[in-house]
PDB file of C-alpha atoms in Angstrom:
ATOM      1  CA  GLN A   4      37.514  10.876  16.289  1.00 65.00           C
ATOM      2  CA  GLN A   5      38.076  11.471  19.968  1.00 76.00           C
ATOM      3  CA  GLN A   6      41.438   9.738  20.102  1.00 90.00           C
ATOM      4  CA  VAL A   7      44.760  11.401  20.654  1.00 95.00           C
ATOM      5  CA  LYS A   8      47.630   9.356  19.296  1.00 96.00           C
ATOM      6  CA  GLN A   9      50.952   9.739  21.081  1.00 97.00           C
ATOM      7  CA  SER A  10      54.430   8.572  20.109  1.00 97.00           C
ATOM      8  CA  PRO A  11      56.920   7.251  20.910  1.00 97.00           C
ATOM      9  CA  GLN A  12      55.882   4.901  23.690  1.00 97.00           C
ATOM     10  CA  SER A  13      59.285   5.255  25.321  1.00 97.00           C
ATOM     11  CA  LEU A  14      62.329   7.407  24.782  1.00 97.00           C
ATOM     12  CA  ILE A  15      65.886   7.408  26.084  1.00 98.00           C
ATOM     13  CA  VAL A  16      68.118  10.457  25.737  1.00 97.00           C
ATOM     14  CA  GLN A  17      71.394  11.597  27.183  1.00 97.00           C
ATOM     15  CA  LYS A  18      71.559  14.503  29.593  1.00 97.00           C
ATOM     16  CA  GLY A  19      71.448  17.741  27.634  1.00 97.00           C
ATOM     17  CA  GLY A  20      69.594  16.164  24.714  1.00 97.00           C
ATOM     18  CA  ILE A  21      66.257  17.368  23.358  1.00 97.00           C
ATOM     19  CA  PRO A  22      63.570  14.684  23.571  1.00 98.00           C
ATOM     20  CA  ILE A  23      60.577  15.264  21.320  1.00 98.00           C
ATOM     21  CA  ILE A  24      57.183  13.690  21.957  1.00 98.00           C
ATOM     22  CA  ASN A  25      54.510  13.843  19.303  1.00 98.00           C
ATOM     23  CA  CYS A  26      50.729  13.772  19.396  1.00 98.00           C
ATOM     24  CA  ALA A  27      48.095  13.774  16.685  1.00 97.00           C
ATOM     25  CA  TYR A  28      44.347  14.275  16.813  1.00 96.00           C
ATOM     26  CA  GLU A  29      41.353  14.089  14.484  1.00 93.00           C
ATOM     27  CA  ASN A  30      38.660  16.169  16.142  1.00 89.00           C
ATOM     28  CA  THR A  31      38.941  19.728  14.830  1.00 89.00           C
ATOM     29  CA  ALA A  32      36.691  20.922  17.648  1.00 87.00           C
ATOM     30  CA  PHE A  33      39.543  20.474  20.125  1.00 90.00           C
ATOM     31  CA  ASP A  34      40.805  23.847  21.254  1.00 89.00           C
ATOM     32  CA  TYR A  35      42.983  23.137  24.248  1.00 91.00           C
ATOM     33  CA  PHE A  36      46.091  20.959  24.245  1.00 94.00           C
ATOM     34  CA  PRO A  37      47.879  20.405  27.576  1.00 94.00           C
ATOM     35  CA  TRP A  38      50.871  18.300  28.453  1.00 97.00           C
ATOM     36  CA  TYR A  39      51.143  16.534  31.792  1.00 96.00           C
ATOM     37  CA  GLN A  40      54.177  15.109  33.566  1.00 97.00           C
ATOM     38  CA  GLN A  41      53.734  12.160  35.889  1.00 97.00           C
ATOM     39  CA  PHE A  42      56.259  10.624  38.252  1.00 96.00           C
ATOM     40  CA  PRO A  43      55.735   7.059  39.557  1.00 94.00           C
ATOM     41  CA  GLY A  44      53.068   6.878  42.232  1.00 93.00           C
ATOM     42  CA  LYS A  45      52.044  10.516  41.785  1.00 94.00           C
ATOM     43  CA  GLY A  46      49.244  12.331  40.042  1.00 95.00           C
ATOM     44  CA  PRO A  47      49.859  14.087  36.723  1.00 96.00           C
ATOM     45  CA  ALA A  48      51.096  17.663  36.926  1.00 94.00           C
ATOM     46  CA  LEU A  49      50.156  20.228  34.314  1.00 92.00           C
ATOM     47  CA  LEU A  50      53.340  21.180  32.512  1.00 94.00           C
ATOM     48  CA  ILE A  51      52.360  23.468  29.674  1.00 94.00           C
ATOM     49  CA  ALA A  52      49.344  23.976  27.441  1.00 93.00           C
ATOM     50  CA  ILE A  53      48.590  25.586  24.105  1.00 93.00           C
ATOM     51  CA  ARG A  54      45.553  26.824  22.238  1.00 90.00           C
ATOM     52  CA  PRO A  55      45.226  26.567  18.455  1.00 89.00           C
ATOM     53  CA  ASP A  56      45.601  30.283  17.798  1.00 90.00           C
ATOM     54  CA  VAL A  57      49.384  30.067  18.327  1.00 92.00           C
ATOM     55  CA  SER A  58      51.986  27.798  16.738  1.00 95.00           C
ATOM     56  CA  GLU A  59      54.469  27.667  19.588  1.00 96.00           C
ATOM     57  CA  LYS A  60      54.609  28.227  23.321  1.00 96.00           C
ATOM     58  CA  LYS A  61      57.631  28.151  25.596  1.00 96.00           C
ATOM     59  CA  GLU A  62      57.778  27.852  29.353  1.00 94.00           C
ATOM     60  CA  GLY A  63      61.270  27.444  30.697  1.00 96.00           C
ATOM     61  CA  ARG A  64      62.863  24.412  29.066  1.00 97.00           C
ATOM     62  CA  PHE A  65      59.540  23.114  27.734  1.00 97.00           C
ATOM     63  CA  THR A  66      58.193  24.065  24.308  1.00 97.00           C
ATOM     64  CA  ILE A  67      55.004  23.052  22.554  1.00 97.00           C
ATOM     65  CA  SER A  68      54.917  23.219  18.780  1.00 96.00           C
ATOM     66  CA  PHE A  69      51.457  23.196  17.237  1.00 96.00           C
ATOM     67  CA  ASN A  70      50.559  22.492  13.610  1.00 96.00           C
ATOM     68  CA  LYS A  71      46.865  23.152  13.158  1.00 94.00           C
ATOM     69  CA  SER A  72      46.689  22.094   9.514  1.00 94.00           C
ATOM     70  CA  ALA A  73      48.373  18.775  10.246  1.00 96.00           C
ATOM     71  CA  LYS A  74      46.437  18.342  13.490  1.00 96.00           C
ATOM     72  CA  GLN A  75      49.634  17.593  15.351  1.00 97.00           C
ATOM     73  CA  PHE A  76      51.415  18.990  18.358  1.00 97.00           C
ATOM     74  CA  SER A  77      54.648  18.109  20.068  1.00 98.00           C
ATOM     75  CA  LEU A  78      56.572  18.671  23.281  1.00 98.00           C
ATOM     76  CA  HIS A  79      60.271  19.534  23.209  1.00 98.00           C
ATOM     77  CA  ILE A  80      62.375  19.467  26.363  1.00 98.00           C
ATOM     78  CA  MET A  81      65.492  21.580  26.033  1.00 97.00           C
ATOM     79  CA  ASP A  82      68.676  20.671  27.914  1.00 97.00           C
ATOM     80  CA  SER A  83      67.014  17.606  29.408  1.00 97.00           C
ATOM     81  CA  GLN A  84      68.055  16.520  32.878  1.00 97.00           C
ATOM     82  CA  PRO A  85      67.816  13.191  34.748  1.00 97.00           C
ATOM     83  CA  GLY A  86      65.108  14.811  36.886  1.00 97.00           C
ATOM     84  CA  ASP A  87      62.955  15.090  33.769  1.00 98.00           C
ATOM     85  CA  SER A  88      62.691  11.290  33.664  1.00 98.00           C
ATOM     86  CA  ALA A  89      58.955  10.668  33.935  1.00 97.00           C
ATOM     87  CA  THR A  90      55.921   9.720  31.895  1.00 97.00           C
ATOM     88  CA  TYR A  91      54.520  12.472  29.711  1.00 98.00           C
ATOM     89  CA  PHE A  92      50.917  12.594  28.546  1.00 97.00           C
ATOM     90  CA  CYS A  93      49.477  14.846  25.904  1.00 97.00           C
ATOM     91  CA  ALA A  94      45.775  15.602  26.016  1.00 95.00           C
ATOM     92  CA  ALA A  95      43.114  17.490  24.132  1.00 94.00           C
ATOM     93  CA  SER A  96      39.799  19.001  25.008  1.00 90.00           C
ATOM     94  CA  TRP A  97      37.165  21.342  23.708  1.00 82.00           C
ATOM     95  CA  ARG A  98      35.683  24.366  25.382  1.00 72.00           C
ATOM     96  CA  GLY A  99      33.379  23.840  28.334  1.00 61.00           C
ATOM     97  CA  ALA A 100      33.679  23.238  32.051  1.00 51.00           C
ATOM     98  CA  THR A 101      32.441  19.672  31.987  1.00 64.00           C
ATOM     99  CA  ASN A 102      34.159  18.576  28.836  1.00 75.00           C
ATOM    100  CA  LYS A 103      36.598  15.750  29.135  1.00 86.00           C
ATOM    101  CA  LEU A 104      40.308  15.683  28.615  1.00 91.00           C
ATOM    102  CA  ILE A 105      41.191  13.074  26.032  1.00 92.00           C
ATOM    103  CA  PHE A 106      44.583  11.653  26.942  1.00 94.00           C
ATOM    104  CA  GLY A 107      47.281  10.170  24.773  1.00 96.00           C
ATOM    105  CA  THR A 108      48.792   6.824  25.701  1.00 96.00           C
ATOM    106  CA  GLY A 109      51.849   8.315  27.388  1.00 97.00           C
ATOM    107  CA  THR A 110      55.601   8.397  26.752  1.00 97.00           C
ATOM    108  CA  LEU A 111      58.068   7.072  29.273  1.00 97.00           C
ATOM    109  CA  LEU A 112      61.138   9.293  29.121  1.00 98.00           C
ATOM    110  CA  ALA A 113      64.479   8.310  30.597  1.00 98.00           C
ATOM    111  CA  VAL A 114      67.249  10.902  30.654  1.00 98.00           C
ATOM    112  CA  GLN A 115      70.576   9.253  31.277  1.00 97.00           C
ATOM    113  CA  PRO A 116      73.300  11.114  33.207  1.00 94.00           C
TER     114      PRO A 116
ATOM    115  CA  GLY B  29      47.359  27.960  43.699  1.00 65.00           C
ATOM    116  CA  ALA B  30      45.207  25.244  42.104  1.00 84.00           C
ATOM    117  CA  VAL B  31      46.083  22.532  44.608  1.00 92.00           C
ATOM    118  CA  VAL B  32      44.077  19.328  44.762  1.00 95.00           C
ATOM    119  CA  SER B  33      44.462  16.818  47.582  1.00 97.00           C
ATOM    120  CA  GLN B  34      43.327  13.229  47.949  1.00 98.00           C
ATOM    121  CA  HIS B  35      42.853  11.105  51.005  1.00 97.00           C
ATOM    122  CA  PRO B  36      43.924   8.465  51.701  1.00 97.00           C
ATOM    123  CA  SER B  37      47.055   8.122  49.590  1.00 97.00           C
ATOM    124  CA  ARG B  38      47.062   4.362  50.089  1.00 97.00           C
ATOM    125  CA  VAL B  39      44.422   1.945  51.264  1.00 97.00           C
ATOM    126  CA  ILE B  40      44.389  -1.806  51.634  1.00 97.00           C
ATOM    127  CA  CYS B  41      41.076  -3.506  52.250  1.00 96.00           C
ATOM    128  CA  LYS B  42      39.517  -6.935  52.271  1.00 96.00           C
ATOM    129  CA  SER B  43      37.367  -8.165  49.452  1.00 97.00           C
ATOM    130  CA  GLY B  44      33.713  -7.251  49.963  1.00 96.00           C
ATOM    131  CA  THR B  45      34.304  -4.078  51.944  1.00 97.00           C
ATOM    132  CA  SER B  46      33.675  -0.521  50.778  1.00 97.00           C
ATOM    133  CA  VAL B  47      36.314   2.172  50.505  1.00 97.00           C
ATOM    134  CA  LYS B  48      35.815   5.930  50.333  1.00 97.00           C
ATOM    135  CA  ILE B  49      38.309   8.243  48.657  1.00 98.00           C
ATOM    136  CA  GLU B  50      38.127  11.996  49.166  1.00 97.00           C
ATOM    137  CA  CYS B  51      39.161  14.647  46.671  1.00 97.00           C
ATOM    138  CA  ARG B  52      39.474  18.243  47.821  1.00 96.00           C
ATOM    139  CA  SER B  53      40.286  21.454  46.006  1.00 93.00           C
ATOM    140  CA  LEU B  54      42.299  23.351  48.604  1.00 94.00           C
ATOM    141  CA  ASP B  55      42.469  26.889  47.268  1.00 89.00           C
ATOM    142  CA  PHE B  56      39.606  27.170  44.817  1.00 87.00           C
ATOM    143  CA  GLN B  57      36.011  26.135  44.343  1.00 89.00           C
ATOM    144  CA  ALA B  58      35.349  23.481  41.753  1.00 87.00           C
ATOM    145  CA  THR B  59      31.882  22.967  40.386  1.00 81.00           C
ATOM    146  CA  THR B  60      33.240  20.067  38.356  1.00 87.00           C
ATOM    147  CA  MET B  61      35.640  17.347  39.385  1.00 92.00           C
ATOM    148  CA  PHE B  62      36.735  14.294  37.474  1.00 94.00           C
ATOM    149  CA  TRP B  63      37.619  10.786  38.614  1.00 97.00           C
ATOM    150  CA  TYR B  64      40.162   8.685  36.742  1.00 97.00           C
ATOM    151  CA  ARG B  65      41.543   5.223  37.060  1.00 97.00           C
ATOM    152  CA  GLN B  66      45.043   4.304  35.976  1.00 96.00           C
ATOM    153  CA  PHE B  67      46.542   0.853  35.525  1.00 92.00           C
ATOM    154  CA  PRO B  68      50.317   0.326  35.712  1.00 90.00           C
ATOM    155  CA  LYS B  69      52.140   1.881  32.779  1.00 87.00           C
ATOM    156  CA  LYS B  70      48.862   2.900  31.185  1.00 92.00           C
ATOM    157  CA  SER B  71      47.104   6.145  30.463  1.00 93.00           C
ATOM    158  CA  LEU B  72      44.390   7.710  32.552  1.00 94.00           C
ATOM    159  CA  MET B  73      40.895   6.367  32.046  1.00 94.00           C
ATOM    160  CA  LEU B  74      38.086   8.766  32.862  1.00 94.00           C
ATOM    161  CA  MET B  75      35.513   7.089  35.064  1.00 96.00           C
ATOM    162  CA  ALA B  76      33.061   9.886  35.749  1.00 95.00           C
ATOM    163  CA  THR B  77      32.464  13.605  35.869  1.00 92.00           C
ATOM    164  CA  SER B  78      31.330  14.838  39.260  1.00 88.00           C
ATOM    165  CA  ASN B  79      29.067  17.879  39.352  1.00 84.00           C
ATOM    166  CA  GLU B  80      28.351  19.784  42.545  1.00 83.00           C
ATOM    167  CA  GLY B  81      24.723  19.457  43.518  1.00 82.00           C
ATOM    168  CA  SER B  82      23.793  16.944  40.854  1.00 84.00           C
ATOM    169  CA  LYS B  83      24.364  13.371  39.831  1.00 88.00           C
ATOM    170  CA  ALA B  84      27.674  12.300  38.403  1.00 92.00           C
ATOM    171  CA  THR B  85      28.009  11.484  34.730  1.00 92.00           C
ATOM    172  CA  TYR B  86      29.605   8.084  34.245  1.00 95.00           C
ATOM    173  CA  GLU B  87      31.612   6.944  31.262  1.00 93.00           C
ATOM    174  CA  GLN B  88      30.446   3.974  29.268  1.00 93.00           C
ATOM    175  CA  GLY B  89      31.317   0.705  30.947  1.00 94.00           C
ATOM    176  CA  VAL B  90      31.747   2.154  34.442  1.00 96.00           C
ATOM    177  CA  GLU B  91      29.380   0.597  36.979  1.00 94.00           C
ATOM    178  CA  LYS B  92      27.438   3.354  38.707  1.00 94.00           C
ATOM    179  CA  ASP B  93      26.433   1.143  41.615  1.00 95.00           C
ATOM    180  CA  LYS B  94      30.002   0.032  42.257  1.00 96.00           C
ATOM    181  CA  PHE B  95      31.666   3.428  42.000  1.00 97.00           C
ATOM    182  CA  LEU B  96      29.492   5.891  43.916  1.00 96.00           C
ATOM    183  CA  ILE B  97      30.374   9.551  43.466  1.00 94.00           C
ATOM    184  CA  ASN B  98      29.119  12.362  45.657  1.00 91.00           C
ATOM    185  CA  HIS B  99      30.055  15.989  45.053  1.00 89.00           C
ATOM    186  CA  ALA B 100      29.010  17.253  48.450  1.00 84.00           C
ATOM    187  CA  SER B 101      30.357  20.782  48.189  1.00 89.00           C
ATOM    188  CA  LEU B 102      32.312  23.078  45.918  1.00 89.00           C
ATOM    189  CA  THR B 103      35.563  21.756  47.388  1.00 93.00           C
ATOM    190  CA  LEU B 104      34.854  18.081  48.027  1.00 94.00           C
ATOM    191  CA  SER B 105      34.030  15.080  45.898  1.00 94.00           C
ATOM    192  CA  THR B 106      34.103  11.505  47.133  1.00 95.00           C
ATOM    193  CA  LEU B 107      34.423   8.196  45.314  1.00 97.00           C
ATOM    194  CA  THR B 108      33.181   5.123  47.139  1.00 97.00           C
ATOM    195  CA  VAL B 109      34.177   1.741  45.791  1.00 97.00           C
ATOM    196  CA  THR B 110      31.441  -0.562  47.044  1.00 97.00           C
ATOM    197  CA  SER B 111      31.924  -4.273  47.686  1.00 96.00           C
ATOM    198  CA  ALA B 112      35.482  -4.042  46.461  1.00 96.00           C
ATOM    199  CA  HIS B 113      37.111  -6.993  44.729  1.00 96.00           C
ATOM    200  CA  PRO B 114      40.739  -7.612  43.747  1.00 96.00           C
ATOM    201  CA  GLU B 115      40.036  -6.461  40.188  1.00 95.00           C
ATOM    202  CA  ASP B 116      39.171  -3.023  41.593  1.00 96.00           C
ATOM    203  CA  SER B 117      42.769  -2.638  42.748  1.00 96.00           C
ATOM    204  CA  SER B 118      44.163   0.343  40.919  1.00 96.00           C
ATOM    205  CA  PHE B 119      45.441   3.910  41.152  1.00 97.00           C
ATOM    206  CA  TYR B 120      42.535   6.339  41.427  1.00 98.00           C
ATOM    207  CA  ILE B 121      43.134   9.993  40.618  1.00 98.00           C
ATOM    208  CA  CYS B 122      40.816  12.972  40.790  1.00 97.00           C
ATOM    209  CA  SER B 123      41.095  16.323  39.083  1.00 95.00           C
ATOM    210  CA  ALA B 124      39.388  19.667  39.435  1.00 92.00           C
ATOM    211  CA  ARG B 125      38.962  22.704  37.238  1.00 84.00           C
ATOM    212  CA  PRO B 126      39.368  26.179  38.719  1.00 78.00           C
ATOM    213  CA  PRO B 127      36.611  28.491  37.496  1.00 73.00           C
ATOM    214  CA  SER B 128      39.002  31.384  36.960  1.00 61.00           C
ATOM    215  CA  ARG B 129      40.615  29.536  34.062  1.00 59.00           C
ATOM    216  CA  GLY B 130      37.784  30.550  31.809  1.00 58.00           C
ATOM    217  CA  ALA B 131      36.044  28.216  29.456  1.00 54.00           C
ATOM    218  CA  TYR B 132      39.106  26.116  28.665  1.00 67.00           C
ATOM    219  CA  ASN B 133      39.220  22.746  30.335  1.00 70.00           C
ATOM    220  CA  GLU B 134      42.320  23.269  32.458  1.00 80.00           C
ATOM    221  CA  GLN B 135      42.387  20.515  35.048  1.00 86.00           C
ATOM    222  CA  PHE B 136      44.624  20.055  38.072  1.00 90.00           C
ATOM    223  CA  PHE B 137      45.155  16.601  39.469  1.00 95.00           C
ATOM    224  CA  GLY B 138      45.375  15.197  42.944  1.00 96.00           C
ATOM    225  CA  PRO B 139      48.261  12.975  44.017  1.00 97.00           C
ATOM    226  CA  GLY B 140      46.257   9.780  43.582  1.00 97.00           C
ATOM    227  CA  THR B 141      45.085   6.958  45.828  1.00 98.00           C
ATOM    228  CA  ARG B 142      46.514   3.479  45.552  1.00 97.00           C
ATOM    229  CA  LEU B 143      43.786   0.932  46.326  1.00 97.00           C
ATOM    230  CA  THR B 144      44.719  -2.666  46.988  1.00 97.00           C
ATOM    231  CA  VAL B 145      41.938  -5.175  47.556  1.00 97.00           C
ATOM    232  CA  LEU B 146      43.037  -8.451  49.102  1.00 96.00           C
TER     233      LEU B 146
END
């Protein structure tokens, strides 16, 4: 019930393409869904996050789509660039300062020039 | 804002020695910090939740006596790997939650510490 399932495991797109990474969860108590970007040898960086009261959130080239009834959310990267090549993790959590982030398994994205 | 630092970024030690890793929130106070471990090409595994002024809460399967956590102040948490062995070699990452973010569990991560035990 606490798992967050992420797919695909890896993804290759051409520059300018729109990679889509999907995540699914079971625990309906989750109310915070962030996405993190991680480059090799670095810590994860918070990219964008959504709460279940909205179905979509955009920040620059990054968009989260959220489907509460299906318990799914996804990250879209518009006009992808080689510099976007990284590992992306979705996560979920429920309200509270000490509550954990439950991470997905990660997606390795490669954007080819 | 919301910057978290870790020190050292890399450490190599001999088997049997202890290693201390520091995690600092640079521009905010964090009553709660989190310690993660990450294996190559794997996701982050939460080891423990560090609470200022109280004992850390460890995840199931994490040895409390091997991974000592001390949240000494509102801006500093330390992880000490005691009697390190090669299997403890990993990438250790901390995170902290700024209180101004409200009740949602928004966490900001440090840059990580690469531990290699010979």
